[in-house]
Amino acid sequence: MSTTHLLRERLAALRGPATSPRPLDARALAALAANPGCRRRAVLDAAGVDKGAVAGVLGAPAPFGQSRFAFSRGHAFEARVKADDCGELLRLLGAEGPAHVPDLTAAGPEGRAARTRLALAEAPPGAWTLLDHPLLALEVAGSTAYLEPDAVAVAPDGGWTVVEIKSFPILDGAADPQKVGAAARQSAVYVLALDAVTPGRARRSVLLVCPRNFSNQPAAEWLDVRKQAAVTRRQLARLTRIEEITATLPEGTTFDLVRNADGDATRPAGELASAVDAVPAAYAPECLSTCELAFHCRARALAAQDVAALGRSLRGDLGELTTVEAVLTAAAGTAGDPADPAVVALRRAAALRSEALAHAAKEAAAPSFAPADAAPSSGRPAIPGQPAVTDRPATAAAPAAAEARGAENVKGAKGVKGAEGAEGGDRR
């Protein structure tokens, strides 16, 4: 029995014999490449496990993925782009005249991938060929992943161009940078899959098609994915082979949810959590936007005081200090290698903090120059050399006193006028 067949049987047992595999798409593959150290995601994705359903049973569901409205809007826009024998798409590609659109239907993913390879090889030179939803195969950590781009165009010169259709808008010639970056990473995975068919034929510029402004009119932008393709290729090469990971799992480990006739999961949450925790994870805050199990992994990382939960950059700066307790004891000087640069920096930071706190306490204990009877009723300290600030509301006597002062001023003014009149009479 071949190694590939044994691996497939092992992955089927992990997924559950009665569970259909969840296909690994380019978006998930790009997320996996961004975190190559996470063995948990590598195994679950290779086995085709529904991570969202697993997270729901574990009591840590994540609001991840597109809504039904976004799905329907995306499908409607893609149909608009590919209407009339893909005339609008060919216009965006700069093609003149109609294009050959081969039939790619076949039985099973292996058959569709083979049919796609044949269509790419048989594309006539000197004319445009457009492959609508081809299926590409890419080996990831010893397991085959099948990827389905929106379209692949074969130019008259024989070059292959990936077409990515998205429903987010291009507003005044600019789109959301985060969404464009995600589309570029996803397209880079398709480029690598095309390189697996014939190296050098896939172009590193992909066509991103989005709605123009708030209309349904398609607009296109060219994306250079050379950097994304190089990074993804390097990260995928770092992935541990799936058979090596599965060999370390306890006997009988499975992520099967054991659904009943109604489709409801009956697997106990504690039992499923033990199976999930048997596979090491590499949690980082970035997982919250890319993985359905992020909340579960974050809870486990915080419970273990793993400093990786605070960010990859901080984790890298701390070196061998992997827990919050180890960091605190190293900063206090009770543990840690004095020659470790991270320990030296922590102790220096702790000394500066202690010095700042001591200085603040000394200033707070300094005597105040404000009068003793000027203390505000609210209990707030008075500012030295300044009148005390009081929150005491005005009493009823205050308006009366002001009125009395006003009357005296009026009376005094009348007296002045009278005196002035008398003096005037004398002068006359």
Tab-separated table of C-alpha atoms in Angstrom:
chain	number	residue	atom	x	y	z
A	1	MET	CA	0.000	0.000	0.000
A	2	SER	CA	1.420	3.398	-1.012
A	3	THR	CA	2.324	6.134	1.437
A	4	THR	CA	-0.206	8.469	-0.176
A	5	HIS	CA	-3.007	5.956	0.365
A	6	LEU	CA	-2.016	5.473	3.999
A	7	LEU	CA	-1.979	9.243	4.545
A	8	ARG	CA	-5.441	9.589	3.018
A	9	GLU	CA	-6.786	6.890	5.314
A	10	ARG	CA	-5.209	8.575	8.324
A	11	LEU	CA	-6.683	11.962	7.389
A	12	ALA	CA	-10.110	10.381	6.832
A	13	ALA	CA	-9.943	8.863	10.324
A	14	LEU	CA	-9.048	12.248	11.803
A	15	ARG	CA	-11.925	13.907	9.981
A	16	GLY	CA	-14.451	11.162	10.636
A	17	PRO	CA	-15.323	8.344	8.212
A	18	ALA	CA	-18.847	9.658	7.619
A	19	THR	CA	-17.795	13.301	7.179
A	20	SER	CA	-17.200	14.831	3.768
A	21	PRO	CA	-13.880	16.689	3.524
A	22	ARG	CA	-13.964	20.460	3.456
A	23	PRO	CA	-11.908	21.668	0.475
A	24	LEU	CA	-8.836	23.778	1.149
A	25	ASP	CA	-9.151	27.016	-0.804
A	26	ALA	CA	-6.506	29.589	-1.657
A	27	ARG	CA	-7.631	31.938	1.115
A	28	ALA	CA	-7.093	29.277	3.770
A	29	LEU	CA	-3.810	28.263	2.171
A	30	ALA	CA	-2.573	31.853	2.242
A	31	ALA	CA	-3.507	32.066	5.934
A	32	LEU	CA	-1.677	28.803	6.592
A	33	ALA	CA	1.389	30.110	4.791
A	34	ALA	CA	1.295	33.233	6.965
A	35	ASN	CA	1.614	31.036	10.085
A	36	PRO	CA	3.657	27.997	9.027
A	37	GLY	CA	4.452	27.005	12.605
A	38	CYS	CA	0.832	26.128	13.431
A	39	ARG	CA	0.627	22.344	13.181
A	40	ARG	CA	-2.965	22.376	14.400
A	41	ARG	CA	-4.233	24.283	11.391
A	42	ALA	CA	-2.034	22.297	9.009
A	43	VAL	CA	-3.527	18.971	10.141
A	44	LEU	CA	-7.129	20.180	10.341
A	45	ASP	CA	-6.969	21.780	6.897
A	46	ALA	CA	-5.249	18.767	5.346
A	47	ALA	CA	-7.907	16.467	6.805
A	48	GLY	CA	-10.702	18.721	5.539
A	49	VAL	CA	-12.126	19.350	9.022
A	50	ASP	CA	-14.789	22.044	9.393
A	51	LYS	CA	-12.978	24.267	11.893
A	52	GLY	CA	-16.009	26.507	12.344
A	53	ALA	CA	-18.157	23.569	13.454
A	54	VAL	CA	-15.394	22.364	15.782
A	55	ALA	CA	-15.130	25.827	17.339
A	56	GLY	CA	-18.887	25.854	17.884
A	57	VAL	CA	-18.805	22.555	19.784
A	58	LEU	CA	-15.873	23.828	21.862
A	59	GLY	CA	-17.925	26.862	22.854
A	60	ALA	CA	-15.620	29.356	21.145
A	61	PRO	CA	-17.266	30.239	17.824
A	62	ALA	CA	-15.626	33.007	15.831
A	63	PRO	CA	-17.521	35.500	13.641
A	64	PHE	CA	-15.466	34.458	10.656
A	65	GLY	CA	-16.260	34.259	6.953
A	66	GLN	CA	-18.612	36.000	4.571
A	67	SER	CA	-22.291	36.581	5.143
A	68	ARG	CA	-24.946	35.192	2.846
A	69	PHE	CA	-25.499	38.662	1.457
A	70	ALA	CA	-21.805	38.974	0.590
A	71	PHE	CA	-21.859	35.562	-1.089
A	72	SER	CA	-24.911	36.410	-3.185
A	73	ARG	CA	-23.513	39.812	-4.116
A	74	GLY	CA	-20.204	38.243	-5.144
A	75	HIS	CA	-21.882	35.596	-7.290
A	76	ALA	CA	-24.106	38.204	-8.944
A	77	PHE	CA	-21.142	40.427	-9.769
A	78	GLU	CA	-19.128	37.501	-11.150
A	79	ALA	CA	-22.064	36.536	-13.361
A	80	ARG	CA	-22.164	40.143	-14.589
A	81	VAL	CA	-18.466	40.044	-15.469
A	82	LYS	CA	-18.722	36.709	-17.302
A	83	ALA	CA	-21.970	37.430	-19.146
A	84	ASP	CA	-22.139	37.320	-22.960
A	85	ASP	CA	-19.357	34.747	-23.336
A	86	CYS	CA	-17.095	36.688	-20.949
A	87	GLY	CA	-17.159	39.719	-23.223
A	88	GLU	CA	-16.668	42.221	-20.383
A	89	LEU	CA	-13.812	40.206	-18.914
A	90	LEU	CA	-12.087	39.987	-22.291
A	91	ARG	CA	-12.409	43.763	-22.658
A	92	LEU	CA	-10.735	44.264	-19.275
A	93	LEU	CA	-7.959	41.909	-20.352
A	94	GLY	CA	-7.432	43.949	-23.512
A	95	ALA	CA	-8.412	41.071	-25.776
A	96	GLU	CA	-9.790	41.733	-29.234
A	97	GLY	CA	-12.490	39.444	-30.526
A	98	PRO	CA	-13.961	36.329	-28.914
A	99	ALA	CA	-11.976	33.784	-26.922
A	100	HIS	CA	-12.033	30.019	-26.798
A	101	VAL	CA	-13.715	28.790	-23.589
A	102	PRO	CA	-13.088	25.036	-23.174
A	103	ASP	CA	-15.317	22.706	-21.185
A	104	LEU	CA	-13.616	21.750	-17.919
A	105	THR	CA	-16.237	19.425	-16.450
A	106	ALA	CA	-14.961	16.082	-15.176
A	107	ALA	CA	-15.620	13.600	-12.396
A	108	GLY	CA	-13.933	14.340	-9.075
A	109	PRO	CA	-11.208	16.835	-8.234
A	110	GLU	CA	-8.491	14.691	-9.802
A	111	GLY	CA	-10.421	14.560	-13.073
A	112	ARG	CA	-11.079	18.311	-13.096
A	113	ALA	CA	-7.427	19.072	-12.363
A	114	ALA	CA	-6.340	16.776	-15.204
A	115	ARG	CA	-8.843	18.424	-17.549
A	116	THR	CA	-7.474	21.848	-16.608
A	117	ARG	CA	-3.898	20.783	-17.356
A	118	LEU	CA	-5.029	19.439	-20.734
A	119	ALA	CA	-6.874	22.670	-21.583
A	120	LEU	CA	-3.805	24.740	-20.736
A	121	ALA	CA	-1.633	22.540	-22.914
A	122	GLU	CA	-4.081	22.591	-25.844
A	123	ALA	CA	-4.659	26.358	-25.875
A	124	PRO	CA	-4.149	27.437	-29.509
A	125	PRO	CA	-1.287	29.893	-30.051
A	126	GLY	CA	-2.085	33.324	-31.431
A	127	ALA	CA	-5.563	33.432	-29.837
A	128	TRP	CA	-7.135	34.039	-26.459
A	129	THR	CA	-8.308	31.116	-24.329
A	130	LEU	CA	-10.312	31.634	-21.162
A	131	LEU	CA	-10.612	28.930	-18.492
A	132	ASP	CA	-13.706	29.503	-16.351
A	133	HIS	CA	-13.227	28.148	-12.817
A	134	PRO	CA	-10.365	25.751	-13.546
A	135	LEU	CA	-9.122	23.416	-10.824
A	136	LEU	CA	-5.430	23.451	-9.943
A	137	ALA	CA	-3.531	20.996	-7.749
A	138	LEU	CA	-0.813	22.092	-5.338
A	139	GLU	CA	1.102	19.881	-2.936
A	140	VAL	CA	1.163	21.327	0.568
A	141	ALA	CA	3.157	19.573	3.301
A	142	GLY	CA	2.843	16.226	1.542
A	143	SER	CA	-0.901	16.555	0.910
A	144	THR	CA	-2.611	17.665	-2.300
A	145	ALA	CA	-4.767	20.793	-2.161
A	146	TYR	CA	-7.164	21.628	-4.983
A	147	LEU	CA	-7.604	25.307	-5.758
A	148	GLU	CA	-10.217	26.990	-7.943
A	149	PRO	CA	-9.467	30.491	-9.260
A	150	ASP	CA	-12.235	32.562	-10.807
A	151	ALA	CA	-10.582	32.409	-14.224
A	152	VAL	CA	-7.264	31.889	-15.979
A	153	ALA	CA	-6.615	33.628	-19.298
A	154	VAL	CA	-4.178	32.274	-21.874
A	155	ALA	CA	-2.841	35.132	-24.013
A	156	PRO	CA	-1.898	34.781	-27.688
A	157	ASP	CA	1.775	34.743	-26.673
A	158	GLY	CA	1.170	31.732	-24.402
A	159	GLY	CA	1.319	33.549	-21.051
A	160	TRP	CA	-1.104	32.598	-18.270
A	161	THR	CA	-2.876	35.308	-16.277
A	162	VAL	CA	-4.852	34.735	-13.090
A	163	VAL	CA	-8.141	36.651	-12.871
A	164	GLU	CA	-9.520	37.363	-9.393
A	165	ILE	CA	-13.069	38.743	-9.146
A	166	LYS	CA	-14.046	40.464	-5.886
A	167	SER	CA	-17.198	42.270	-4.810
A	168	PHE	CA	-15.566	45.081	-2.798
A	169	PRO	CA	-15.638	48.379	-4.724
A	170	ILE	CA	-12.925	50.487	-6.297
A	171	LEU	CA	-13.779	54.023	-5.157
A	172	ASP	CA	-12.225	56.852	-7.183
A	173	GLY	CA	-9.498	54.544	-8.425
A	174	ALA	CA	-8.592	53.137	-4.993
A	175	ALA	CA	-9.792	50.138	-2.987
A	176	ASP	CA	-9.454	48.950	0.604
A	177	PRO	CA	-5.716	48.198	1.045
A	178	GLN	CA	-6.349	45.277	3.399
A	179	LYS	CA	-8.783	43.630	1.000
A	180	VAL	CA	-6.478	44.238	-1.946
A	181	GLY	CA	-3.595	42.702	0.006
A	182	ALA	CA	-5.677	39.632	0.845
A	183	ALA	CA	-6.649	39.280	-2.827
A	184	ALA	CA	-2.988	39.553	-3.832
A	185	ARG	CA	-1.941	36.807	-1.405
A	186	GLN	CA	-4.784	34.600	-2.592
A	187	SER	CA	-3.854	35.163	-6.236
A	188	ALA	CA	-0.218	34.374	-5.455
A	189	VAL	CA	-1.297	30.888	-4.366
A	190	TYR	CA	-2.961	30.374	-7.756
A	191	VAL	CA	0.229	31.521	-9.473
A	192	LEU	CA	2.224	28.909	-7.552
A	193	ALA	CA	-0.308	26.244	-8.531
A	194	LEU	CA	0.103	27.217	-12.199
A	195	ASP	CA	3.880	27.008	-11.783
A	196	ALA	CA	3.368	23.418	-10.653
A	197	VAL	CA	1.755	22.692	-14.048
A	198	THR	CA	4.420	24.361	-16.206
A	199	PRO	CA	7.084	26.552	-14.590
A	200	GLY	CA	7.533	30.001	-16.081
A	201	ARG	CA	4.208	30.272	-17.903
A	202	ALA	CA	2.231	32.040	-15.163
A	203	ARG	CA	2.648	35.798	-15.092
A	204	ARG	CA	3.317	37.600	-11.814
A	205	SER	CA	0.751	40.275	-12.665
A	206	VAL	CA	-2.831	39.269	-11.916
A	207	LEU	CA	-6.035	41.026	-12.940
A	208	LEU	CA	-8.240	42.151	-10.045
A	209	VAL	CA	-11.823	42.885	-11.132
A	210	CYS	CA	-14.101	44.850	-8.768
A	211	PRO	CA	-17.220	47.030	-9.036
A	212	ARG	CA	-16.567	50.641	-9.972
A	213	ASN	CA	-17.644	53.001	-7.177
A	214	PHE	CA	-21.150	52.040	-6.021
A	215	SER	CA	-22.340	50.622	-9.320
A	216	ASN	CA	-22.221	47.105	-10.724
A	217	GLN	CA	-19.969	48.194	-13.583
A	218	PRO	CA	-16.726	46.158	-13.574
A	219	ALA	CA	-13.380	47.887	-13.198
A	220	ALA	CA	-9.957	46.241	-13.254
A	221	GLU	CA	-6.556	46.826	-11.706
A	222	TRP	CA	-3.312	44.950	-12.291
A	223	LEU	CA	-1.573	43.605	-9.173
A	224	ASP	CA	2.096	42.674	-9.007
A	225	VAL	CA	2.258	39.539	-6.836
A	226	ARG	CA	5.944	38.710	-7.186
A	227	LYS	CA	6.626	39.452	-3.526
A	228	GLN	CA	3.543	37.566	-2.306
A	229	ALA	CA	4.396	34.544	-4.458
A	230	ALA	CA	7.975	34.418	-3.180
A	231	VAL	CA	6.906	34.739	0.462
A	232	THR	CA	4.162	32.128	0.121
A	233	ARG	CA	6.506	29.673	-1.601
A	234	ARG	CA	9.077	30.077	1.167
A	235	GLN	CA	6.488	29.723	3.936
A	236	LEU	CA	4.886	26.641	2.391
A	237	ALA	CA	8.303	25.026	2.171
A	238	ARG	CA	8.658	25.483	5.945
A	239	LEU	CA	5.510	23.515	6.718
A	240	THR	CA	6.107	20.243	8.494
A	241	ARG	CA	4.943	17.286	6.463
A	242	ILE	CA	1.505	16.078	7.468
A	243	GLU	CA	2.586	12.473	7.969
A	244	GLU	CA	5.220	13.629	10.473
A	245	ILE	CA	2.592	15.510	12.480
A	246	THR	CA	0.035	12.703	12.438
A	247	ALA	CA	2.686	10.231	13.584
A	248	THR	CA	3.042	12.146	16.866
A	249	LEU	CA	-0.691	12.113	17.698
A	250	PRO	CA	-2.058	9.696	20.302
A	251	GLU	CA	-3.683	6.555	18.987
A	252	GLY	CA	-7.367	7.025	18.275
A	253	THR	CA	-7.240	10.807	17.941
A	254	THR	CA	-10.123	12.080	15.831
A	255	PHE	CA	-11.945	15.351	15.261
A	256	ASP	CA	-15.192	13.644	14.300
A	257	LEU	CA	-18.222	15.547	15.634
A	258	VAL	CA	-20.355	12.361	15.566
A	259	ARG	CA	-23.454	13.937	14.051
A	260	ASN	CA	-26.858	12.336	14.564
A	261	ALA	CA	-29.634	11.857	12.018
A	262	ASP	CA	-30.633	15.518	12.369
A	263	GLY	CA	-27.091	16.675	11.634
A	264	ASP	CA	-26.403	17.858	15.181
A	265	ALA	CA	-23.000	17.212	16.754
A	266	THR	CA	-23.091	14.772	19.688
A	267	ARG	CA	-19.373	14.666	20.512
A	268	PRO	CA	-18.705	15.809	24.103
A	269	ALA	CA	-16.928	19.161	24.166
A	270	GLY	CA	-14.267	17.987	26.624
A	271	GLU	CA	-13.401	14.967	24.518
A	272	LEU	CA	-13.156	17.073	21.359
A	273	ALA	CA	-11.040	19.678	23.162
A	274	SER	CA	-8.569	16.972	24.206
A	275	ALA	CA	-8.247	15.850	20.590
A	276	VAL	CA	-7.724	19.409	19.343
A	277	ASP	CA	-5.200	20.239	22.066
A	278	ALA	CA	-3.213	17.121	21.167
A	279	VAL	CA	-1.983	19.010	18.080
A	280	PRO	CA	0.385	21.898	18.925
A	281	ALA	CA	-0.776	25.363	17.873
A	282	ALA	CA	1.117	28.591	17.228
A	283	TYR	CA	-1.375	31.268	18.209
A	284	ALA	CA	-0.823	34.906	17.300
A	285	PRO	CA	-3.238	37.862	17.414
A	286	GLU	CA	-3.348	37.814	13.600
A	287	CYS	CA	-5.177	34.481	13.797
A	288	LEU	CA	-8.322	36.305	14.939
A	289	SER	CA	-8.934	37.480	11.370
A	290	THR	CA	-7.959	34.295	9.528
A	291	CYS	CA	-8.849	31.184	11.562
A	292	GLU	CA	-12.108	29.853	12.966
A	293	LEU	CA	-10.334	28.300	15.972
A	294	ALA	CA	-8.656	31.559	16.996
A	295	PHE	CA	-10.807	32.149	20.099
A	296	HIS	CA	-10.170	28.644	21.422
A	297	CYS	CA	-6.434	28.903	20.803
A	298	ARG	CA	-6.302	32.363	22.384
A	299	ALA	CA	-8.023	31.102	25.530
A	300	ARG	CA	-5.525	28.259	25.780
A	301	ALA	CA	-2.577	30.620	25.214
A	302	LEU	CA	-3.771	33.059	27.881
A	303	ALA	CA	-4.381	30.233	30.353
A	304	ALA	CA	-0.825	29.011	29.780
A	305	GLN	CA	0.537	32.594	30.106
A	306	ASP	CA	2.087	32.259	26.658
A	307	VAL	CA	3.697	35.544	25.638
A	308	ALA	CA	2.911	34.751	21.986
A	309	ALA	CA	-0.646	35.863	22.746
A	310	LEU	CA	0.736	39.400	23.038
A	311	GLY	CA	2.140	39.425	19.497
A	312	ARG	CA	4.857	37.860	17.371
A	313	SER	CA	7.218	40.833	17.632
A	314	LEU	CA	7.148	40.754	21.437
A	315	ARG	CA	7.572	36.994	21.411
A	316	GLY	CA	10.667	37.384	19.261
A	317	ASP	CA	12.143	40.061	21.531
A	318	LEU	CA	11.769	37.895	24.652
A	319	GLY	CA	13.791	34.998	23.262
A	320	GLU	CA	13.772	32.005	25.608
A	321	LEU	CA	11.284	33.653	27.995
A	322	THR	CA	8.060	32.051	26.795
A	323	THR	CA	5.667	32.708	29.701
A	324	VAL	CA	4.499	35.812	31.534
A	325	GLU	CA	5.742	34.371	34.850
A	326	ALA	CA	9.218	33.842	33.394
A	327	VAL	CA	9.254	37.439	32.173
A	328	LEU	CA	8.212	38.836	35.576
A	329	THR	CA	10.730	36.770	37.537
A	330	ALA	CA	13.481	37.743	35.121
A	331	ALA	CA	12.582	41.423	35.492
A	332	ALA	CA	12.572	41.081	39.294
A	333	GLY	CA	16.044	39.545	39.229
A	334	THR	CA	15.051	36.262	40.855
A	335	ALA	CA	15.488	34.149	37.717
A	336	GLY	CA	16.898	34.290	34.234
A	337	ASP	CA	20.350	34.283	32.686
A	338	PRO	CA	22.102	37.600	33.447
A	339	ALA	CA	23.899	37.328	30.100
A	340	ASP	CA	20.639	37.087	28.155
A	341	PRO	CA	19.988	40.405	26.343
A	342	ALA	CA	16.251	40.045	26.962
A	343	VAL	CA	16.835	39.616	30.710
A	344	VAL	CA	19.170	42.623	30.777
A	345	ALA	CA	16.581	44.779	28.995
A	346	LEU	CA	13.797	43.631	31.313
A	347	ARG	CA	15.795	44.404	34.455
A	348	ARG	CA	16.758	47.812	33.111
A	349	ALA	CA	13.094	48.544	32.347
A	350	ALA	CA	12.081	47.372	35.836
A	351	ALA	CA	14.699	49.643	37.430
A	352	LEU	CA	13.496	52.645	35.433
A	353	ARG	CA	9.910	51.892	36.413
A	354	SER	CA	10.817	51.666	40.112
A	355	GLU	CA	12.720	54.943	39.874
A	356	ALA	CA	9.765	56.685	38.214
A	357	LEU	CA	7.320	55.376	40.822
A	358	ALA	CA	9.586	56.465	43.682
A	359	HIS	CA	9.905	59.957	42.210
A	360	ALA	CA	6.123	60.220	41.793
A	361	ALA	CA	5.564	59.080	45.393
A	362	LYS	CA	8.088	61.647	46.647
A	363	GLU	CA	6.329	64.465	44.817
A	364	ALA	CA	2.954	63.344	46.142
A	365	ALA	CA	4.287	63.397	49.728
A	366	ALA	CA	5.787	66.909	49.405
A	367	PRO	CA	4.126	69.621	51.648
A	368	SER	CA	1.545	71.873	50.016
A	369	PHE	CA	1.887	75.666	50.012
A	370	ALA	CA	-1.872	76.248	49.905
A	371	PRO	CA	-3.590	77.599	53.093
A	372	ALA	CA	-4.990	74.952	55.344
A	373	ASP	CA	-8.491	76.420	55.112
A	374	ALA	CA	-8.332	76.408	51.284
A	375	ALA	CA	-8.701	72.676	50.955
A	376	PRO	CA	-11.504	71.957	48.480
A	377	SER	CA	-14.624	70.302	49.723
A	378	SER	CA	-14.348	67.674	47.005
A	379	GLY	CA	-11.151	66.310	48.545
A	380	ARG	CA	-9.002	67.173	45.543
A	381	PRO	CA	-5.536	68.521	46.437
A	382	ALA	CA	-5.070	72.221	45.963
A	383	ILE	CA	-2.432	73.479	43.532
A	384	PRO	CA	0.522	74.966	45.445
A	385	GLY	CA	0.456	78.743	45.319
A	386	GLN	CA	-3.016	78.879	43.764
A	387	PRO	CA	-6.457	79.293	45.334
A	388	ALA	CA	-8.132	76.056	46.146
A	389	VAL	CA	-10.649	74.774	43.623
A	390	THR	CA	-13.979	74.095	45.243
A	391	ASP	CA	-17.032	72.329	43.964
A	392	ARG	CA	-19.217	73.930	46.701
A	393	PRO	CA	-22.478	75.205	45.155
A	394	ALA	CA	-23.482	78.817	45.630
A	395	THR	CA	-25.710	79.389	48.666
A	396	ALA	CA	-28.820	81.518	48.865
A	397	ALA	CA	-26.821	84.282	50.598
A	398	ALA	CA	-24.639	84.835	47.569
A	399	PRO	CA	-27.341	86.424	45.357
A	400	ALA	CA	-28.442	88.620	48.299
A	401	ALA	CA	-24.910	89.819	48.899
A	402	ALA	CA	-24.497	90.603	45.227
A	403	GLU	CA	-27.791	92.510	45.231
A	404	ALA	CA	-26.704	94.531	48.282
A	405	ARG	CA	-23.405	95.410	46.620
A	406	GLY	CA	-25.288	96.483	43.509
A	407	ALA	CA	-27.577	98.749	45.546
A	408	GLU	CA	-24.618	100.395	47.244
A	409	ASN	CA	-22.995	101.014	43.854
A	410	VAL	CA	-26.185	102.620	42.541
A	411	LYS	CA	-26.511	104.779	45.667
A	412	GLY	CA	-22.893	105.825	45.407
A	413	ALA	CA	-23.385	106.730	41.768
A	414	LYS	CA	-26.385	108.922	42.640
A	415	GLY	CA	-24.325	110.667	45.301
A	416	VAL	CA	-21.578	111.386	42.834
A	417	LYS	CA	-24.081	112.825	40.364
A	418	GLY	CA	-25.587	115.028	43.061
A	419	ALA	CA	-22.211	116.340	44.067
A	420	GLU	CA	-21.367	117.067	40.476
A	421	GLY	CA	-24.655	118.985	40.112
A	422	ALA	CA	-23.921	121.077	43.195
A	423	GLU	CA	-20.478	121.964	41.967
A	424	GLY	CA	-21.970	122.972	38.632
A	425	GLY	CA	-24.431	125.302	40.360
A	426	ASP	CA	-21.624	126.981	42.288
A	427	ARG	CA	-19.704	127.508	39.084
A	428	ARG	CA	-22.692	129.066	37.506
